[in-house]
Amino acid sequence: MDAMGVELGGLEAIRPSLWAATALWSLGLMWGLSPLHRRLQEGWEKQLAWDPSGALASLLSVLPFLLAAAVVVALTELSLGNSWAVSWGLIACVGGGLYELGRRDNAR
């Protein structure tokens, strides 16, 4: 095991910065596109009527945002370098959170 992550088959596959960047980007995208997230969750709740708590629907509605975040992180690391994905993920998270607060304030 390397200090920067785990090597699997000669590839640098798992680094803590990748996990952090993906989580931040996913949260930022989820907040920034909250109406889409809400529609996805409601659609999954209708499809999975046997799950009364809606926990599985909630998990399934997050998957598209995780996949999009992984693509954004990969593109950011390819274009700007390893350290920028976390920085831009934090900016996306703050921007998405501010957008969500403003959207909720206008809805009142």
CSV table of N, CA and C in Angstrom, one decimal:
chain,number,residue,atom,x,y,z
A,1,MET,N,0.8,-1.2,0.0
A,1,MET,CA,0.0,0.0,0.0
A,1,MET,C,0.9,1.2,0.0
A,2,ASP,N,0.5,2.2,-0.8
A,2,ASP,CA,1.3,3.4,-1.0
A,2,ASP,C,0.7,4.4,0.0
A,3,ALA,N,1.5,5.4,0.3
A,3,ALA,CA,1.0,6.5,1.2
A,3,ALA,C,-0.1,7.3,0.5
A,4,MET,N,-0.2,7.3,-0.8
A,4,MET,CA,-1.2,8.1,-1.5
A,4,MET,C,-2.4,7.3,-1.9
A,5,GLY,N,-2.4,6.0,-1.6
A,5,GLY,CA,-3.6,5.2,-2.0
A,5,GLY,C,-3.2,3.7,-2.2
A,6,VAL,N,-4.0,3.0,-2.8
A,6,VAL,CA,-3.9,1.5,-3.0
A,6,VAL,C,-3.6,1.3,-4.5
A,7,GLU,N,-2.7,0.5,-4.8
A,7,GLU,CA,-2.4,0.1,-6.2
A,7,GLU,C,-3.1,-1.2,-6.5
A,8,LEU,N,-3.9,-1.3,-7.5
A,8,LEU,CA,-4.5,-2.5,-7.9
A,8,LEU,C,-4.1,-2.9,-9.4
A,9,GLY,N,-3.3,-3.9,-9.5
A,9,GLY,CA,-2.9,-4.3,-10.8
A,9,GLY,C,-2.0,-3.3,-11.5
A,10,GLY,N,-1.2,-2.6,-10.8
A,10,GLY,CA,-0.3,-1.6,-11.4
A,10,GLY,C,-1.0,-0.3,-11.7
A,11,LEU,N,-2.3,-0.1,-11.4
A,11,LEU,CA,-3.0,1.1,-11.7
A,11,LEU,C,-3.2,1.8,-10.3
A,12,GLU,N,-3.1,3.1,-10.4
A,12,GLU,CA,-3.4,3.9,-9.2
A,12,GLU,C,-4.9,4.1,-9.1
A,13,ALA,N,-5.6,3.2,-8.5
A,13,ALA,CA,-7.0,3.1,-8.6
A,13,ALA,C,-7.7,3.8,-7.4
A,14,ILE,N,-7.2,3.7,-6.2
A,14,ILE,CA,-7.9,4.3,-5.1
A,14,ILE,C,-7.0,5.2,-4.3
A,15,ARG,N,-7.4,6.5,-4.4
A,15,ARG,CA,-6.7,7.5,-3.6
A,15,ARG,C,-7.8,8.2,-2.8
A,16,PRO,N,-7.5,8.6,-1.5
A,16,PRO,CA,-8.5,9.3,-0.7
A,16,PRO,C,-9.0,10.6,-1.4
A,17,SER,N,-8.1,11.3,-2.1
A,17,SER,CA,-8.6,12.5,-2.8
A,17,SER,C,-9.6,12.2,-3.9
A,18,LEU,N,-9.6,11.1,-4.5
A,18,LEU,CA,-10.6,10.7,-5.5
A,18,LEU,C,-12.0,10.5,-4.8
A,19,TRP,N,-11.9,9.8,-3.7
A,19,TRP,CA,-13.2,9.6,-2.9
A,19,TRP,C,-13.8,10.9,-2.5
A,20,ALA,N,-12.9,11.8,-1.9
A,20,ALA,CA,-13.4,13.1,-1.4
A,20,ALA,C,-13.9,14.0,-2.5
A,21,ALA,N,-13.2,14.0,-3.7
A,21,ALA,CA,-13.6,14.8,-4.8
A,21,ALA,C,-15.0,14.3,-5.4
A,22,THR,N,-15.1,13.0,-5.5
A,22,THR,CA,-16.3,12.4,-6.0
A,22,THR,C,-17.5,12.7,-5.1
A,23,ALA,N,-17.3,12.6,-3.8
A,23,ALA,CA,-18.4,12.9,-2.8
A,23,ALA,C,-18.8,14.3,-2.9
A,24,LEU,N,-17.8,15.2,-2.9
A,24,LEU,CA,-18.1,16.7,-3.0
A,24,LEU,C,-18.8,17.0,-4.3
A,25,TRP,N,-18.3,16.5,-5.4
A,25,TRP,CA,-19.0,16.8,-6.7
A,25,TRP,C,-20.4,16.2,-6.7
A,26,SER,N,-20.6,15.1,-6.2
A,26,SER,CA,-21.9,14.4,-6.1
A,26,SER,C,-22.9,15.3,-5.3
A,27,LEU,N,-22.4,15.7,-4.2
A,27,LEU,CA,-23.3,16.5,-3.3
A,27,LEU,C,-23.6,17.8,-4.0
A,28,GLY,N,-22.6,18.5,-4.6
A,28,GLY,CA,-22.8,19.7,-5.3
A,28,GLY,C,-23.8,19.6,-6.4
A,29,LEU,N,-23.6,18.5,-7.2
A,29,LEU,CA,-24.6,18.3,-8.3
A,29,LEU,C,-26.0,18.0,-7.8
A,30,MET,N,-26.1,17.2,-6.7
A,30,MET,CA,-27.4,16.9,-6.2
A,30,MET,C,-28.1,18.1,-5.7
A,31,TRP,N,-27.4,19.0,-5.0
A,31,TRP,CA,-28.0,20.2,-4.5
A,31,TRP,C,-28.3,21.2,-5.7
A,32,GLY,N,-27.4,21.3,-6.7
A,32,GLY,CA,-27.6,22.2,-7.8
A,32,GLY,C,-28.7,21.7,-8.7
A,33,LEU,N,-28.9,20.4,-8.8
A,33,LEU,CA,-30.0,19.9,-9.6
A,33,LEU,C,-31.1,19.2,-8.7
A,34,SER,N,-31.4,19.9,-7.6
A,34,SER,CA,-32.3,19.3,-6.7
A,34,SER,C,-33.7,18.9,-7.2
A,35,PRO,N,-34.3,19.7,-8.1
A,35,PRO,CA,-35.6,19.3,-8.7
A,35,PRO,C,-35.5,17.9,-9.4
A,36,LEU,N,-34.4,17.8,-10.2
A,36,LEU,CA,-34.2,16.5,-10.8
A,36,LEU,C,-34.0,15.3,-9.8
A,37,HIS,N,-33.3,15.6,-8.8
A,37,HIS,CA,-33.1,14.6,-7.7
A,37,HIS,C,-34.4,14.2,-7.1
A,38,ARG,N,-35.2,15.2,-6.8
A,38,ARG,CA,-36.5,14.9,-6.2
A,38,ARG,C,-37.4,14.1,-7.2
A,39,ARG,N,-37.4,14.4,-8.5
A,39,ARG,CA,-38.2,13.7,-9.4
A,39,ARG,C,-37.7,12.2,-9.5
A,40,LEU,N,-36.4,12.0,-9.5
A,40,LEU,CA,-35.8,10.7,-9.6
A,40,LEU,C,-36.3,9.9,-8.4
A,41,GLN,N,-36.2,10.5,-7.2
A,41,GLN,CA,-36.6,9.8,-6.0
A,41,GLN,C,-38.0,9.4,-6.0
A,42,GLU,N,-38.9,10.4,-6.4
A,42,GLU,CA,-40.3,10.1,-6.4
A,42,GLU,C,-40.6,9.0,-7.4
A,43,GLY,N,-39.9,9.0,-8.6
A,43,GLY,CA,-40.1,7.9,-9.6
A,43,GLY,C,-39.7,6.6,-9.0
A,44,TRP,N,-38.6,6.5,-8.3
A,44,TRP,CA,-38.2,5.2,-7.7
A,44,TRP,C,-39.1,4.8,-6.6
A,45,GLU,N,-39.7,5.7,-5.9
A,45,GLU,CA,-40.6,5.4,-4.8
A,45,GLU,C,-41.9,4.7,-5.4
A,46,LYS,N,-42.3,5.3,-6.6
A,46,LYS,CA,-43.5,4.7,-7.3
A,46,LYS,C,-43.2,3.3,-7.8
A,47,GLN,N,-42.0,3.1,-8.3
A,47,GLN,CA,-41.5,1.8,-8.9
A,47,GLN,C,-41.4,0.8,-7.8
A,48,LEU,N,-40.9,1.2,-6.6
A,48,LEU,CA,-40.6,0.3,-5.5
A,48,LEU,C,-41.6,0.5,-4.4
A,49,ALA,N,-42.9,0.2,-4.7
A,49,ALA,CA,-44.0,0.4,-3.8
A,49,ALA,C,-43.8,-0.5,-2.6
A,50,TRP,N,-43.1,-1.6,-2.7
A,50,TRP,CA,-43.0,-2.6,-1.6
A,50,TRP,C,-42.0,-2.1,-0.5
A,51,ASP,N,-41.3,-1.0,-0.8
A,51,ASP,CA,-40.3,-0.4,0.2
A,51,ASP,C,-41.0,0.8,0.9
A,52,PRO,N,-41.6,0.5,2.1
A,52,PRO,CA,-42.4,1.6,2.7
A,52,PRO,C,-41.5,2.8,3.2
A,53,SER,N,-40.3,2.5,3.6
A,53,SER,CA,-39.4,3.6,4.1
A,53,SER,C,-38.8,4.5,3.0
A,54,GLY,N,-38.7,4.0,1.8
A,54,GLY,CA,-38.2,4.7,0.7
A,54,GLY,C,-36.7,4.8,0.7
A,55,ALA,N,-36.0,4.0,1.5
A,55,ALA,CA,-34.6,4.0,1.6
A,55,ALA,C,-33.9,3.6,0.4
A,56,LEU,N,-34.4,2.5,-0.2
A,56,LEU,CA,-33.8,2.0,-1.5
A,56,LEU,C,-34.0,3.1,-2.6
A,57,ALA,N,-35.1,3.7,-2.7
A,57,ALA,CA,-35.4,4.7,-3.7
A,57,ALA,C,-34.5,5.9,-3.5
A,58,SER,N,-34.2,6.2,-2.3
A,58,SER,CA,-33.3,7.3,-2.0
A,58,SER,C,-31.8,7.0,-2.4
A,59,LEU,N,-31.4,5.8,-2.2
A,59,LEU,CA,-30.1,5.3,-2.6
A,59,LEU,C,-30.0,5.3,-4.1
A,60,LEU,N,-31.0,4.8,-4.8
A,60,LEU,CA,-31.0,4.7,-6.2
A,60,LEU,C,-31.0,6.0,-6.9
A,61,SER,N,-31.7,7.0,-6.3
A,61,SER,CA,-31.7,8.3,-6.9
A,61,SER,C,-30.4,9.1,-6.8
A,62,VAL,N,-29.5,8.6,-5.9
A,62,VAL,CA,-28.2,9.2,-5.8
A,62,VAL,C,-27.2,8.7,-6.9
A,63,LEU,N,-27.4,7.5,-7.4
A,63,LEU,CA,-26.5,6.8,-8.3
A,63,LEU,C,-26.2,7.7,-9.5
A,64,PRO,N,-27.1,8.3,-10.2
A,64,PRO,CA,-26.8,9.1,-11.4
A,64,PRO,C,-25.8,10.3,-11.0
A,65,PHE,N,-26.0,10.8,-9.9
A,65,PHE,CA,-25.1,11.9,-9.5
A,65,PHE,C,-23.7,11.5,-9.1
A,66,LEU,N,-23.6,10.3,-8.5
A,66,LEU,CA,-22.3,9.7,-8.3
A,66,LEU,C,-21.6,9.4,-9.6
A,67,LEU,N,-22.3,8.8,-10.5
A,67,LEU,CA,-21.7,8.5,-11.8
A,67,LEU,C,-21.2,9.8,-12.6
A,68,ALA,N,-22.1,10.8,-12.5
A,68,ALA,CA,-21.7,12.1,-13.2
A,68,ALA,C,-20.5,12.7,-12.4
A,69,ALA,N,-20.5,12.6,-11.1
A,69,ALA,CA,-19.4,13.2,-10.3
A,69,ALA,C,-18.1,12.5,-10.7
A,70,ALA,N,-18.2,11.1,-10.8
A,70,ALA,CA,-17.0,10.4,-11.2
A,70,ALA,C,-16.4,10.8,-12.6
A,71,VAL,N,-17.3,11.1,-13.5
A,71,VAL,CA,-16.9,11.6,-14.8
A,71,VAL,C,-16.3,13.0,-14.7
A,72,VAL,N,-16.9,13.8,-13.9
A,72,VAL,CA,-16.4,15.2,-13.8
A,72,VAL,C,-15.0,15.2,-13.1
A,73,VAL,N,-14.8,14.3,-12.1
A,73,VAL,CA,-13.6,14.2,-11.4
A,73,VAL,C,-12.5,13.7,-12.3
A,74,ALA,N,-12.8,12.7,-13.1
A,74,ALA,CA,-11.8,12.2,-14.1
A,74,ALA,C,-11.4,13.2,-15.1
A,75,LEU,N,-12.4,14.0,-15.6
A,75,LEU,CA,-12.1,15.0,-16.6
A,75,LEU,C,-11.3,16.1,-15.9
A,76,THR,N,-11.6,16.5,-14.7
A,76,THR,CA,-10.9,17.5,-14.0
A,76,THR,C,-9.4,17.1,-13.7
A,77,GLU,N,-9.2,15.9,-13.3
A,77,GLU,CA,-7.9,15.4,-13.0
A,77,GLU,C,-7.1,15.3,-14.3
A,78,LEU,N,-7.7,14.9,-15.4
A,78,LEU,CA,-7.0,14.8,-16.7
A,78,LEU,C,-6.6,16.2,-17.2
A,79,SER,N,-7.4,17.2,-17.0
A,79,SER,CA,-7.2,18.5,-17.6
A,79,SER,C,-6.3,19.4,-16.7
A,80,LEU,N,-6.6,19.4,-15.4
A,80,LEU,CA,-6.0,20.3,-14.5
A,80,LEU,C,-5.0,19.7,-13.5
A,81,GLY,N,-5.0,18.4,-13.3
A,81,GLY,CA,-4.1,17.8,-12.4
A,81,GLY,C,-4.8,17.2,-11.2
A,82,ASN,N,-4.0,16.5,-10.4
A,82,ASN,CA,-4.6,15.7,-9.3
A,82,ASN,C,-5.2,16.5,-8.2
A,83,SER,N,-4.7,17.6,-7.9
A,83,SER,CA,-5.2,18.4,-6.7
A,83,SER,C,-6.4,19.2,-7.0
A,84,TRP,N,-6.8,19.5,-8.2
A,84,TRP,CA,-7.8,20.4,-8.5
A,84,TRP,C,-9.2,19.8,-8.4
A,85,ALA,N,-9.4,18.5,-8.4
A,85,ALA,CA,-10.7,17.9,-8.4
A,85,ALA,C,-11.4,18.2,-7.0
A,86,VAL,N,-10.6,18.1,-6.0
A,86,VAL,CA,-11.2,18.3,-4.6
A,86,VAL,C,-11.5,19.8,-4.5
A,87,SER,N,-10.6,20.7,-5.0
A,87,SER,CA,-10.9,22.1,-4.9
A,87,SER,C,-12.2,22.5,-5.6
A,88,TRP,N,-12.3,22.1,-6.9
A,88,TRP,CA,-13.5,22.4,-7.6
A,88,TRP,C,-14.7,21.7,-7.1
A,89,GLY,N,-14.5,20.5,-6.5
A,89,GLY,CA,-15.6,19.9,-5.9
A,89,GLY,C,-16.2,20.6,-4.7
A,90,LEU,N,-15.3,21.2,-3.9
A,90,LEU,CA,-15.7,22.1,-2.8
A,90,LEU,C,-16.5,23.3,-3.3
A,91,ILE,N,-16.0,23.9,-4.4
A,91,ILE,CA,-16.6,25.1,-4.9
A,91,ILE,C,-18.0,24.7,-5.5
A,92,ALA,N,-18.1,23.5,-6.1
A,92,ALA,CA,-19.4,23.0,-6.6
A,92,ALA,C,-20.4,22.8,-5.5
A,93,CYS,N,-19.9,22.2,-4.4
A,93,CYS,CA,-20.7,22.0,-3.2
A,93,CYS,C,-21.2,23.2,-2.6
A,94,VAL,N,-20.4,24.2,-2.5
A,94,VAL,CA,-20.8,25.5,-1.9
A,94,VAL,C,-21.8,26.2,-2.9
A,95,GLY,N,-21.5,26.2,-4.2
A,95,GLY,CA,-22.4,26.8,-5.2
A,95,GLY,C,-23.8,26.1,-5.2
A,96,GLY,N,-23.8,24.8,-5.2
A,96,GLY,CA,-25.0,24.0,-5.2
A,96,GLY,C,-25.8,24.3,-3.9
A,97,GLY,N,-25.2,24.4,-2.8
A,97,GLY,CA,-25.8,24.7,-1.5
A,97,GLY,C,-26.5,26.0,-1.5
A,98,LEU,N,-25.7,27.0,-2.0
A,98,LEU,CA,-26.3,28.4,-2.1
A,98,LEU,C,-27.5,28.5,-3.1
A,99,TYR,N,-27.4,27.7,-4.2
A,99,TYR,CA,-28.5,27.7,-5.1
A,99,TYR,C,-29.7,27.1,-4.5
A,100,GLU,N,-29.5,26.0,-3.7
A,100,GLU,CA,-30.6,25.3,-3.1
A,100,GLU,C,-31.3,26.3,-2.0
A,101,LEU,N,-30.5,27.0,-1.3
A,101,LEU,CA,-31.0,27.9,-0.3
A,101,LEU,C,-31.8,29.0,-1.0
A,102,GLY,N,-31.3,29.6,-2.1
A,102,GLY,CA,-32.0,30.6,-2.8
A,102,GLY,C,-33.3,30.1,-3.4
A,103,ARG,N,-33.2,28.9,-3.9
A,103,ARG,CA,-34.4,28.3,-4.6
A,103,ARG,C,-35.5,28.1,-3.5
A,104,ARG,N,-35.1,27.6,-2.3
A,104,ARG,CA,-36.1,27.4,-1.3
A,104,ARG,C,-36.7,28.7,-0.8
A,105,ASP,N,-35.8,29.7,-0.7
A,105,ASP,CA,-36.3,31.0,-0.2
A,105,ASP,C,-37.3,31.7,-1.2
A,106,ASN,N,-37.0,31.5,-2.5
A,106,ASN,CA,-38.0,32.0,-3.5
A,106,ASN,C,-39.3,31.3,-3.5
A,107,ALA,N,-39.3,30.0,-3.1
A,107,ALA,CA,-40.5,29.2,-3.1
A,107,ALA,C,-41.4,29.6,-2.0
A,108,ARG,N,-40.9,30.3,-1.0
A,108,ARG,CA,-41.8,30.7,0.1
A,108,ARG,C,-42.6,31.9,-0.3
